[in-house]
Amino acid sequence: MKKYSSLTLAVLALAAGAARAEEGMWMPSQLPQIAAPLKAAGLALDPAKLKELTEFPMAAVISLGGCTASFVSPQGLVVTNHHCAYGSIQYNSRPDRDLIKNGFLAATMADELPAAPGSRVFVTVEVKDVTAQIIDAKVAALTGKARVDAIEANEKALVAACEKDTGHRCNVYPFFGGVQYQLIKQMEIRDVRLVHAPADGVGKFGGDTDNWMWPRHTGDYSFYRAYVGPDGKPADFSKDNKPYQPKHHLKLASSPLKENDFVMVTGYPGRTNRYRLPVEVDFTFSWQQPMVIGAFEQRLALIKSETEGRKDAELKYASTVAGLNNTMKNFQGQQESYVGSDILERKQKAYAQLKAWVNADAKRAKEWGADFATAEKLLAERQAIAKAETAMGMGSPTLLGTARTLVKLAQEQQKPDAERKPGFQNRDLSRINAGLQSLERRYDEKVDKAIAASFLVKYLAQPASTLNPAFLSALGLTAGMNEAAVKARLDAVYAGSKLADRAERAAWVGKQPADFKASDDAFIKAAVALYADDDARETRDKELGGRIQQAYASTMKALMAFKASRKEPLYPDANSTLRVSFGKVTGRTPGADGSNWTPFTTLAGVSAKATGTGEFNAPAAQLAAIKAKQYDKYAAKELGNVPVNFLATLDTTGGNSGSPVLNSKAELVGLLFDGTLDAVIADVDFNPKLVRSIVLDARYMQWQMKVVDKADHLLKEMGAQ
């Protein structure tokens, strides 16, 4: 790996002495810098080895493109969370084969099912610092859209060169607000198959009631298998493919996990915002999240009412509903923690300290001072646009979004591939095609139309001067239209389109712009009519985004230098790249409910919560085994029962779902799957007294697989003793 700037190295060196073990989503390259606290916390391995992405254990940790997973056998067996595989479970479910309710177990490899379209296993093979190539002399002199376009051009050139190695996916990621950039190369395994998932009454036990709560009793695990072509390289699904053989895989723990034991989690956390400016924090909690929560509540209510009594429609939206509920409850928890707190006040105070430090020195003031006011002004402009246009997007029918993608793809394909906009190059075609295919099991016209009508009525009730005339014209809408008129108009538009048909959608890929202009399909016509406006708004957003990026990066440089001057740690916000956090198995006294939270839950809690219906409908076979105390060898002596979930002081967020939790010897002891509701605010404001991650104990997973689901062949494959 290439070296970082001297400023960054200084900051990382300071982190070694000042960081608390519980806090920090560390880049693997940083781990040697924090070797002392890692060893003091209990790590038995050499911390320097953890930075090697192609060696054990990092090589066993993989991304699913939104969740984390890990290889657990030499034959490409992959373990992740049940909720991470939920889309594939849902996609393969039908009213006469309800895998969500009953679970799934492939008796042999031949019985394994193709995962949902677009499912991928990404194996990180290389990380390079490419800051100098991204922010070169040309880019440094540019601003606005020109800056964004130049950065994109540099990124695309690096990615194209990287992806000449067939079968790999390469991406450039910004760190510290665009101060640094890394090129990350990953093997992209395209043939992913569903191997095993427990029944919903295990994998989702407790449902939304228990989500983000403790005590927890959820068996949140499922298994995929990664396949490659006969030549060992990534390939599309084929009966001739063979299981991928990873260089390294994780092994199940050889000794029982106990309270206060060292644990670490390796995974791909999605996004945190701990270094956001106060103006951003205020906007998030005063407008953005309350608006999203209300919209999700509205959408969920409509899905429930429109799918009632229609089992197939209910199955189609099962994954959507799960995702909406999960995010909504997270946001609600953040709002509860924020309202009435001093979080904004503390952010403003820290921000004022930073500005005062910058302005106290003429050199610092000249380099960074003006960018603070510029960043605040530009962010306010972007927030005003969001307030004006978000409602329009929420009322857009799904098939209109599909048509817009197809129209833009046709336009972009008129250019050389290197000049196309990100997301519409040849490398993106498989993702676009997968999205078109997956609609087959994710879309229902009755539901979609009801959602669009409900949100459009709200949008059209806004002042006419704030409405987008191109959008209204394209769909034949007018300001102030009542619900009946909106529904009638949508009936006509939906009836005038064939895009609900899978073959029809696929047929549009590769067609020319002239074909789209000549079409009489209602959604295609609307998308063609909207293209110029969509392009103009994208240009506007790029111009603003480029100016923000430049000013924002400057404020982050100031923050890095400020932290270094105070000998305080600084790790980058999460950005979907590989990170490591560490801590201990520890409860909380008191917990959010006022009671003492013990670190482990057990099978006894499953029986106590089981009602036989709804979210607490544990399988009868499982309850019978618990009642008979058929613990096999998985009971913990100190608990007198099989542990189900445990708490740990691990710094995690969304994207960490499915991440392997390892003991001091890097053996698998559990799967990270949740946090506690009063601590999800840690994405913005970390509080070490509150933060706990909720982990599936690997002993419960093995117990369920052996005693209840009879998945002995998988346990044997994993080397379970």
XYZ file of C-alpha atoms in Angstrom:
721
model
C 0.000 0.000 0.000
C 1.220 3.497 -0.792
C 2.060 5.973 1.936
C -0.333 8.641 3.165
C 0.519 12.309 3.551
C 2.749 13.311 6.455
C -0.203 15.141 8.026
C -2.343 12.015 8.048
C 0.438 9.855 9.437
C 0.897 12.328 12.253
C -2.800 12.173 13.073
C -2.824 8.378 13.002
C 0.234 8.157 15.202
C -1.494 10.291 17.796
C -4.507 7.999 17.685
C -2.470 5.139 19.112
C -2.122 6.753 22.502
C -5.399 8.631 22.745
C -8.118 6.401 21.259
C -10.530 4.549 23.493
C -10.858 0.895 22.604
C -14.619 1.098 22.149
C -14.548 3.960 19.643
C -13.231 3.936 16.106
C -13.972 2.262 12.784
C -10.336 1.865 11.817
C -8.971 1.304 8.340
C -6.855 -1.877 8.293
C -3.830 0.244 7.358
C -4.218 2.120 10.658
C -4.119 -0.939 12.903
C -0.343 -1.025 13.426
C -0.701 2.547 14.678
C -3.073 1.384 17.436
C -1.208 -1.838 18.249
C -0.823 -0.932 21.919
C -4.527 -0.557 22.747
C -5.351 -3.622 20.626
C -2.886 -5.800 22.533
C -3.955 -4.302 25.857
C -7.582 -5.127 25.067
C -6.648 -8.787 24.495
C -5.796 -9.371 20.832
C -3.550 -12.445 20.592
C -2.500 -11.837 16.961
C 0.102 -9.431 15.668
C -1.875 -6.232 14.808
C 0.441 -5.644 11.846
C -0.929 -8.794 10.193
C -4.455 -7.429 10.297
C -3.605 -4.763 7.737
C -2.855 -7.393 5.081
C -6.084 -7.650 3.092
C -5.049 -10.795 1.207
C -4.031 -12.688 4.330
C -5.894 -14.218 7.276
C -8.306 -13.087 8.630
C -9.062 -10.095 6.364
C -9.124 -12.162 3.187
C -12.071 -14.133 4.575
C -14.201 -10.999 5.089
C -16.289 -10.032 2.058
C -18.867 -7.496 0.999
C -22.306 -8.198 -0.406
C -22.682 -4.595 -1.573
C -24.699 -3.294 1.389
C -24.006 -5.981 3.972
C -20.921 -7.833 5.128
C -20.292 -11.596 5.069
C -17.435 -14.062 5.433
C -16.183 -17.312 3.958
C -16.542 -20.182 6.416
C -15.435 -23.187 4.366
C -12.916 -24.083 1.641
C -15.883 -24.553 -0.721
C -17.026 -20.925 -0.853
C -19.687 -21.216 1.839
C -20.664 -17.724 2.986
C -22.378 -16.755 6.222
C -24.209 -13.464 6.696
C -27.321 -12.149 8.409
C -30.787 -13.486 7.628
C -31.909 -9.929 6.910
C -29.016 -9.507 4.447
C -30.168 -12.566 2.495
C -33.830 -11.620 2.916
C -34.103 -10.260 -0.624
C -32.994 -13.609 -2.042
C -35.287 -15.530 0.294
C -38.163 -13.280 -0.755
C -37.283 -13.459 -4.453
C -37.456 -17.261 -4.396
C -40.704 -17.387 -2.410
C -44.127 -18.060 -3.877
C -47.492 -18.653 -2.212
C -46.969 -22.403 -2.698
C -43.297 -22.253 -1.605
C -43.014 -19.716 1.189
C -39.313 -19.750 2.059
C -39.769 -16.702 4.274
C -42.141 -18.518 6.588
C -40.673 -22.011 6.425
C -37.005 -21.404 5.773
C -34.792 -23.193 3.261
C -32.098 -25.853 3.363
C -30.366 -27.216 0.268
C -29.697 -30.890 0.857
C -26.920 -30.864 -1.742
C -25.123 -28.243 -3.807
C -27.388 -29.141 -6.713
C -30.377 -27.964 -4.659
C -28.980 -24.491 -3.973
C -31.074 -21.647 -5.443
C -29.868 -18.655 -7.465
C -29.807 -15.567 -5.259
C -31.815 -12.489 -6.232
C -30.724 -10.832 -9.509
C -27.709 -8.617 -9.004
C -26.476 -10.475 -5.911
C -22.710 -10.283 -5.636
C -19.828 -11.394 -3.448
C -16.986 -8.862 -3.441
C -13.562 -10.033 -2.283
C -11.152 -7.145 -1.629
C -7.751 -7.886 -3.147
C -5.967 -4.525 -3.221
C -6.164 -0.985 -1.839
C -4.080 1.916 -3.164
C -3.866 5.552 -2.164
C -4.636 7.537 -5.346
C -5.080 11.016 -3.887
C -2.403 12.530 -6.121
C -4.001 11.034 -9.242
C -7.497 12.249 -8.337
C -6.676 15.741 -7.083
C -3.955 16.553 -9.590
C -2.793 20.032 -10.547
C -5.613 20.420 -13.070
C -8.339 19.494 -10.593
C -6.864 21.688 -7.872
C -7.328 24.716 -10.137
C -10.972 23.972 -10.943
C -14.232 24.622 -9.168
C -17.911 23.710 -9.527
C -19.062 21.288 -12.220
C -15.712 21.456 -13.974
C -14.077 20.135 -10.804
C -16.594 17.305 -10.445
C -16.217 16.330 -14.101
C -12.427 16.324 -13.825
C -12.505 14.201 -10.657
C -14.906 11.793 -12.371
C -12.636 11.588 -15.411
C -9.633 10.761 -13.238
C -11.651 8.177 -11.302
C -12.931 6.526 -14.473
C -9.439 6.321 -15.932
C -8.104 4.626 -12.805
C -11.092 2.277 -12.650
C -10.826 1.348 -16.338
C -7.164 0.467 -15.963
C -7.879 -1.536 -12.825
C -10.770 -3.443 -14.405
C -8.644 -4.647 -17.298
C -8.089 -7.491 -14.883
C -11.261 -9.346 -15.901
C -13.618 -10.383 -13.140
C -12.797 -7.506 -10.812
C -14.767 -4.452 -9.736
C -12.803 -1.332 -8.885
C -14.028 1.835 -7.195
C -12.507 5.052 -5.915
C -13.602 6.101 -2.418
C -13.107 9.520 -0.793
C -11.963 9.826 2.828
C -12.115 12.837 5.146
C -14.506 14.712 2.872
C -12.373 14.280 -0.229
C -8.985 15.016 1.315
C -7.825 11.500 0.441
C -8.883 8.908 -2.133
C -8.353 5.165 -2.297
C -8.734 2.828 -5.257
C -10.183 -0.451 -4.012
C -10.022 -3.538 -6.222
C -12.406 -6.425 -5.540
C -13.027 -9.766 -7.191
C -16.697 -9.654 -8.257
C -18.303 -13.083 -7.931
C -21.553 -13.052 -9.909
C -22.899 -16.563 -9.333
C -24.273 -16.458 -5.787
C -26.663 -19.130 -4.505
C -28.890 -19.449 -1.466
C -27.871 -22.434 0.659
C -29.711 -22.198 3.963
C -31.988 -19.815 5.818
C -33.864 -20.568 9.022
C -37.602 -19.988 9.274
C -38.761 -16.398 9.740
C -39.694 -17.313 13.313
C -35.957 -17.750 13.962
C -34.208 -15.399 11.565
C -36.601 -12.548 12.258
C -37.862 -13.569 15.694
C -39.172 -10.493 17.478
C -39.685 -8.627 14.193
C -40.018 -4.878 14.347
C -41.045 -4.976 18.006
C -37.611 -6.210 19.096
C -35.660 -4.486 16.318
C -32.925 -2.247 17.813
C -33.912 -3.478 21.294
C -32.369 -5.499 24.115
C -32.825 -8.208 25.341
C -32.852 -9.874 21.936
C -33.409 -13.485 20.829
C -32.986 -13.424 17.047
C -31.278 -16.084 14.915
C -30.180 -13.576 12.290
C -28.097 -15.804 10.004
C -28.270 -17.317 6.528
C -25.865 -18.962 4.111
C -24.899 -18.317 0.516
C -22.326 -20.063 -1.651
C -20.054 -18.322 -4.138
C -19.518 -20.007 -7.512
C -17.021 -19.343 -10.315
C -16.496 -20.744 -13.790
C -14.572 -23.961 -14.496
C -11.447 -21.811 -14.956
C -11.793 -20.434 -11.422
C -12.747 -16.935 -12.596
C -16.014 -15.062 -11.936
C -18.800 -16.077 -14.297
C -22.541 -15.747 -14.705
C -24.776 -18.497 -13.312
C -24.211 -21.862 -14.992
C -24.709 -25.479 -14.021
C -21.087 -26.006 -15.018
C -19.766 -23.543 -12.441
C -17.953 -24.779 -9.360
C -17.711 -23.498 -5.773
C -15.164 -20.738 -5.295
C -12.200 -21.784 -3.172
C -11.120 -18.831 -1.031
C -7.508 -18.463 0.002
C -8.642 -18.122 3.611
C -11.833 -18.821 5.545
C -12.884 -18.333 9.153
C -13.107 -21.162 11.624
C -15.607 -21.509 14.431
C -14.341 -20.656 17.900
C -12.450 -23.442 19.654
C -13.169 -22.083 23.141
C -16.391 -20.712 24.677
C -17.008 -16.964 24.677
C -17.496 -15.352 28.093
C -18.274 -11.972 29.594
C -15.428 -9.418 29.290
C -13.715 -11.397 26.531
C -11.984 -9.428 23.754
C -13.875 -9.269 20.457
C -13.353 -7.437 17.207
C -15.547 -6.942 14.180
C -14.359 -6.684 10.588
C -16.777 -5.424 7.979
C -17.984 -2.764 5.575
C -19.859 -0.113 7.609
C -21.968 2.076 5.350
C -21.857 5.657 6.540
C -21.350 7.727 9.654
C -21.502 11.524 9.918
C -19.473 12.341 13.016
C -17.552 15.157 11.336
C -20.521 16.906 9.730
C -20.834 20.657 10.099
C -23.457 21.967 12.563
C -25.599 23.308 9.705
C -25.821 19.760 8.344
C -26.648 18.243 11.720
C -29.399 20.807 12.270
C -30.910 20.162 8.825
C -30.824 16.395 9.302
C -32.734 16.406 12.568
C -34.977 19.440 12.113
C -36.258 18.582 8.616
C -34.776 15.657 6.730
C -35.249 12.737 9.122
C -38.706 13.808 10.394
C -39.795 14.092 6.752
C -38.414 10.631 5.907
C -40.023 9.043 8.968
C -43.420 10.459 7.976
C -42.984 9.306 4.383
C -42.000 5.791 5.463
C -45.006 5.549 7.776
C -47.260 6.597 4.911
C -45.666 4.156 2.487
C -45.850 1.237 4.937
C -49.521 1.895 5.654
C -50.303 1.917 1.932
C -48.383 -1.304 1.276
C -50.217 -2.998 4.125
C -53.667 -1.919 2.949
C -53.035 -2.637 -0.737
C -51.536 -6.122 -0.223
C -54.135 -7.302 2.307
C -55.610 -10.612 1.196
C -53.141 -10.914 -1.713
C -50.393 -13.304 -0.638
C -48.226 -12.948 -3.734
C -48.252 -9.136 -3.498
C -47.395 -9.405 0.194
C -44.398 -11.612 -0.640
C -43.266 -9.198 -3.353
C -43.071 -6.358 -0.848
C -41.755 -8.347 2.125
C -38.157 -7.238 1.602
C -39.213 -3.631 0.962
C -41.302 -3.564 4.133
C -38.471 -5.014 6.199
C -36.057 -2.383 4.902
C -38.472 0.504 5.463
C -39.263 -0.608 9.007
C -35.604 -1.055 9.865
C -34.536 2.371 8.619
C -37.582 4.126 10.047
C -37.035 2.743 13.542
C -33.359 3.697 13.354
C -34.268 7.274 12.441
C -36.913 7.375 15.164
C -34.302 6.271 17.693
C -31.921 8.962 16.495
C -34.637 11.595 16.733
C -35.528 10.571 20.291
C -31.888 10.837 21.335
C -31.420 14.182 19.585
C -34.546 16.098 20.611
C -33.923 17.848 23.906
C -30.225 16.930 23.895
C -27.218 19.250 23.724
C -25.791 17.519 20.643
C -26.184 20.521 18.305
C -24.914 22.887 20.979
C -21.802 20.755 21.472
C -21.262 20.477 17.714
C -21.537 24.253 17.386
C -19.134 24.786 20.271
C -16.556 22.398 18.796
C -16.979 24.048 15.387
C -16.446 27.490 16.906
C -13.289 26.209 18.603
C -11.989 24.943 15.283
C -12.662 28.245 13.520
C -11.076 30.207 16.356
C -7.968 28.018 16.154
C -7.761 28.527 12.384
C -8.167 32.294 12.627
C -5.630 32.592 15.447
C -2.814 31.984 12.977
C -2.365 34.056 9.824
C -1.098 31.133 7.754
C -3.978 28.870 8.802
C -6.506 31.655 8.297
C -5.234 32.300 4.785
C -5.310 28.620 3.862
C -8.653 27.585 5.369
C -10.493 30.510 6.957
C -12.761 31.639 4.122
C -13.893 28.111 3.283
C -15.924 27.730 6.475
C -18.387 30.471 5.501
C -18.403 29.229 1.899
C -19.240 25.667 2.949
C -22.083 26.832 5.193
C -23.585 29.016 2.443
C -23.389 26.299 -0.205
C -24.821 23.633 2.086
C -27.781 25.924 2.798
C -28.377 26.200 -0.959
C -28.386 22.426 -1.336
C -30.772 22.049 1.588
C -33.229 24.500 0.007
C -33.221 22.422 -3.190
C -33.880 19.259 -1.189
C -36.883 20.842 0.518
C -38.331 21.909 -2.831
C -37.797 18.685 -4.766
C -37.867 15.715 -2.383
C -41.657 15.412 -2.439
C -41.624 15.241 -6.242
C -39.287 12.264 -6.157
C -41.427 10.448 -3.606
C -44.461 10.716 -5.909
C -42.676 9.374 -8.966
C -44.070 5.968 -10.084
C -41.574 3.101 -10.067
C -41.921 2.487 -13.801
C -41.255 6.155 -14.543
C -37.949 5.732 -12.723
C -37.285 2.636 -14.829
C -38.078 4.547 -18.015
C -35.810 7.442 -17.019
C -32.939 5.007 -16.484
C -33.519 3.438 -19.897
C -33.714 6.808 -21.663
C -30.531 8.040 -20.006
C -28.775 4.775 -20.811
C -29.661 5.202 -24.495
C -28.341 8.764 -24.481
C -25.122 7.840 -22.714
C -24.475 4.928 -25.054
C -24.083 7.409 -27.885
C -20.776 8.459 -26.298
C -17.500 6.552 -26.027
C -17.604 4.431 -22.882
C -14.958 6.493 -21.091
C -17.042 9.658 -21.540
C -20.295 8.228 -20.190
C -21.632 9.322 -16.840
C -20.903 7.078 -13.839
C -23.543 4.375 -13.541
C -24.102 4.136 -17.301
C -20.846 2.655 -18.564
C -20.486 -0.862 -19.914
C -19.351 -1.984 -16.442
C -22.787 -0.965 -15.114
C -24.958 -2.879 -17.584
C -25.196 -6.018 -15.461
C -26.444 -3.960 -12.503
C -29.025 -2.197 -14.676
C -30.224 -5.485 -16.170
C -30.464 -7.064 -12.718
C -32.622 -4.171 -11.541
C -34.940 -4.592 -14.516
C -35.178 -8.326 -13.841
C -35.770 -8.069 -10.087
C -38.848 -5.883 -10.602
C -40.610 -9.108 -11.559
C -40.761 -10.049 -7.875
C -40.634 -6.543 -6.330
C -43.435 -4.680 -8.135
C -47.220 -4.719 -7.991
C -49.209 -2.155 -9.985
C -52.005 -1.746 -7.445
C -49.547 -1.015 -4.642
C -47.314 1.227 -6.721
C -50.213 3.268 -8.047
C -51.626 3.823 -4.573
C -48.251 5.037 -3.283
C -47.696 7.359 -6.242
C -51.200 8.851 -5.940
C -50.886 9.471 -2.223
C -47.559 11.300 -2.491
C -48.512 13.196 -5.648
C -51.632 14.637 -4.011
C -49.388 16.043 -1.265
C -46.898 17.356 -3.794
C -49.549 19.080 -5.893
C -50.957 20.782 -2.792
C -47.730 22.785 -2.446
C -47.639 26.371 -3.803
C -47.761 26.256 -7.602
C -44.589 28.338 -7.847
C -42.592 25.560 -6.151
C -43.742 22.765 -8.474
C -41.646 21.471 -11.352
C -43.487 22.313 -14.601
C -41.644 19.681 -16.626
C -42.681 16.955 -14.182
C -46.313 18.100 -14.197
C -46.424 18.285 -17.986
C -44.810 14.873 -18.465
C -47.456 13.142 -16.334
C -50.378 15.397 -17.276
C -50.799 16.805 -13.764
C -51.805 20.269 -12.584
C -51.288 22.169 -9.356
C -53.990 21.576 -6.750
C -55.360 18.442 -8.448
C -57.604 16.494 -6.061
C -57.141 12.837 -5.185
C -59.803 11.548 -7.588
C -58.298 13.460 -10.503
C -54.772 12.290 -9.681
C -55.897 8.665 -9.496
C -57.753 8.968 -12.805
C -54.693 10.436 -14.475
C -52.438 7.708 -13.087
C -54.887 5.024 -14.221
C -54.454 6.317 -17.772
C -50.664 6.517 -17.557
C -50.220 3.040 -16.058
C -52.677 1.570 -18.607
C -50.670 3.177 -21.401
C -47.414 1.421 -20.517
C -46.073 -2.090 -21.017
C -43.022 -1.665 -18.800
C -44.567 -3.858 -16.107
C -43.718 -6.760 -18.418
C -40.223 -8.153 -17.858
C -39.567 -8.888 -21.523
C -40.719 -5.413 -22.524
C -38.299 -3.794 -20.072
C -35.401 -5.927 -21.252
C -36.167 -5.160 -24.910
C -35.461 -1.451 -24.401
C -31.843 -2.009 -23.365
C -29.611 -1.149 -26.314
C -32.196 0.842 -28.278
C -31.434 4.246 -29.782
C -32.690 7.638 -28.514
C -34.817 7.881 -31.675
C -36.621 4.677 -30.669
C -37.551 6.225 -27.347
C -38.753 9.458 -28.967
C -40.971 7.463 -31.323
C -42.513 5.343 -28.561
C -46.140 5.726 -27.511
C -45.553 3.942 -24.169
C -46.835 6.364 -21.532
C -43.905 6.056 -19.130
C -41.319 6.119 -21.921
C -42.945 9.288 -23.326
C -42.885 10.892 -19.879
C -39.217 9.981 -19.415
C -38.317 11.441 -22.825
C -40.171 14.635 -21.932
C -38.288 14.842 -18.626
C -34.815 14.144 -19.998
C -33.806 17.768 -20.595
C -35.035 18.845 -17.157
C -33.345 15.877 -15.473
C -30.100 16.752 -17.244
C -30.356 20.437 -16.289
C -30.941 19.594 -12.625
C -28.024 17.171 -12.678
C -25.798 19.915 -14.101
C -27.003 22.319 -11.399
C -26.321 19.755 -8.674
C -22.847 19.030 -10.052
C -21.953 22.703 -10.088
C -23.078 23.100 -6.504
C -21.565 19.771 -5.451
C -18.169 20.652 -6.865
C -18.066 23.924 -4.975
C -19.165 22.183 -1.775
C -16.549 19.458 -2.164
C -13.748 21.981 -2.480
C -14.829 24.032 0.542
C -15.704 20.978 2.612
C -12.350 19.313 1.989
C -10.668 22.475 3.192
C -12.600 22.419 6.482
C -11.616 18.776 6.943
C -7.941 19.569 6.386
C -8.276 22.176 9.103
C -9.946 19.650 11.403
C -7.174 17.094 10.822
C -4.513 19.651 11.691
C -6.504 20.879 14.707
C -6.903 17.372 16.097
C -3.211 16.681 15.576
C -2.325 19.836 17.504
C -4.422 18.609 20.446
C -3.103 15.036 20.283
C -6.618 13.690 19.646
C -7.462 10.684 17.451
C -9.045 11.013 14.045
C -10.318 8.101 12.009
C -12.383 8.715 8.851
C -16.151 8.484 8.802
C -17.443 5.133 7.554
C -17.851 5.042 3.758
C -18.561 1.363 2.890
C -14.879 0.401 2.931
C -13.319 -2.299 5.101
C -12.973 -1.278 8.760
C -12.102 -2.901 12.086
C -13.559 -2.111 15.511
C -12.757 -3.794 18.803
C -14.094 -4.039 22.330
C -15.362 -6.491 24.918
C -18.416 -8.634 25.629
C -20.161 -6.387 28.127
C -23.693 -5.586 29.236
C -24.967 -2.179 30.329
C -25.908 -0.848 33.753
C -28.457 0.505 33.498
C -29.876 -0.270 30.074
C -32.178 2.035 28.157
C -35.214 0.565 29.935
C -33.709 1.128 33.380
C -32.923 -2.521 34.007
C -29.453 -4.046 34.104
C -28.604 -5.480 30.729
C -26.734 -8.752 31.128
C -24.365 -9.547 28.254
C -26.058 -12.778 27.080
C -29.581 -13.944 26.313
C -30.482 -17.646 26.113
C -32.987 -20.109 24.704
C -35.077 -19.592 27.820
C -35.892 -16.119 26.517
C -37.089 -17.539 23.205
C -39.626 -19.733 24.987
C -40.704 -16.889 27.249
C -41.363 -14.561 24.302
C -42.929 -17.096 21.939
C -46.641 -16.467 21.361
C -47.285 -18.748 18.397
C -48.359 -15.823 16.213
C -46.974 -12.801 14.412
C -43.479 -11.610 15.176
C -42.940 -14.113 17.989
C -44.009 -17.247 16.139
C -41.074 -19.537 16.942
C -41.170 -22.873 15.057
C -42.823 -25.710 16.953
C -39.790 -27.966 16.458
C -37.549 -25.354 18.033
C -39.801 -24.852 21.059
C -40.047 -28.610 21.563
C -36.252 -28.937 21.562
C -35.942 -26.076 24.061
C -38.574 -27.595 26.319
C -36.778 -30.953 26.238
C -33.469 -29.187 27.013
C -31.846 -30.697 23.952
C -28.872 -28.380 24.225
C -26.389 -30.827 22.684
C -22.885 -29.409 23.307
C -23.794 -25.762 22.800
C -24.830 -24.730 26.315
C -22.596 -22.288 28.195
C -21.689 -23.699 31.603
C -22.048 -20.368 33.392
C -25.480 -19.782 31.822
C -26.837 -23.315 32.088
C -28.354 -22.772 28.653
C -27.539 -22.084 25.009
C -26.578 -18.422 24.476
C -28.578 -16.710 21.736
C -27.358 -13.108 21.418
C -24.750 -11.026 23.208
C -23.790 -7.374 23.699
C -20.342 -5.966 22.923
C -18.690 -2.550 23.011
C -18.147 -2.516 19.252
C -18.364 0.640 17.156
C -20.592 -0.297 14.206
C -23.304 1.025 11.911
C -25.422 -0.007 8.909
C -23.415 -2.098 6.436
C -21.805 -3.921 9.342
C -24.787 -6.277 9.269
C -23.458 -9.790 8.754
C -19.953 -8.825 9.858
C -18.012 -11.634 11.535
C -17.275 -11.010 15.205
C -13.973 -12.629 16.115
C -12.254 -13.575 19.358
C -8.644 -12.817 20.289
C -7.421 -15.562 17.908
C -9.619 -14.362 15.022
C -12.022 -17.289 15.371
C -15.704 -16.779 14.598
C -17.821 -16.233 17.721
C -20.790 -14.433 16.200
C -22.410 -12.250 13.567
C -23.036 -8.548 14.120
C -26.640 -7.711 13.299
C -27.919 -4.733 15.280
C -27.378 -1.973 17.814
C -29.539 -0.536 20.586
C -32.112 2.141 19.830
C -30.840 4.764 22.257
C -27.345 4.502 20.791
C -27.993 4.681 17.020
C -27.349 8.414 17.340
C -23.684 7.329 17.422
C -23.667 7.748 13.633
C -23.519 11.448 14.461
C -22.509 11.622 18.131
C -20.594 8.719 19.687
C -21.240 8.048 23.392
C -19.058 5.203 24.769
C -21.321 4.812 27.804
C -24.306 3.907 25.637
C -22.974 2.218 22.514
C -23.505 -1.529 22.372
C -23.680 -3.754 19.337
C -25.973 -6.789 19.312
C -24.388 -10.000 18.050
C -25.753 -13.421 17.138
C -23.841 -15.969 19.213
C -22.354 -18.613 16.883
C -23.318 -21.314 19.400
C -27.012 -20.543 18.858
C -26.567 -20.689 15.094
C -24.909 -24.103 15.368
C -27.543 -25.362 17.812
C -30.396 -24.335 15.530
C -28.692 -25.858 12.498
C -27.977 -29.193 14.169
C -30.818 -29.794 16.608
C -33.720 -28.166 14.775
C -32.965 -27.771 11.061
C -30.771 -30.881 10.646
C -28.141 -29.000 8.649
C -25.389 -31.317 9.844
C -23.728 -31.415 6.431
C -23.133 -27.673 6.556
C -21.717 -27.840 10.070
C -19.381 -30.582 8.932
C -18.316 -28.462 5.974
C -17.554 -25.606 8.384
C -15.363 -27.903 10.451
C -17.608 -27.773 13.520
C -16.219 -30.040 16.211
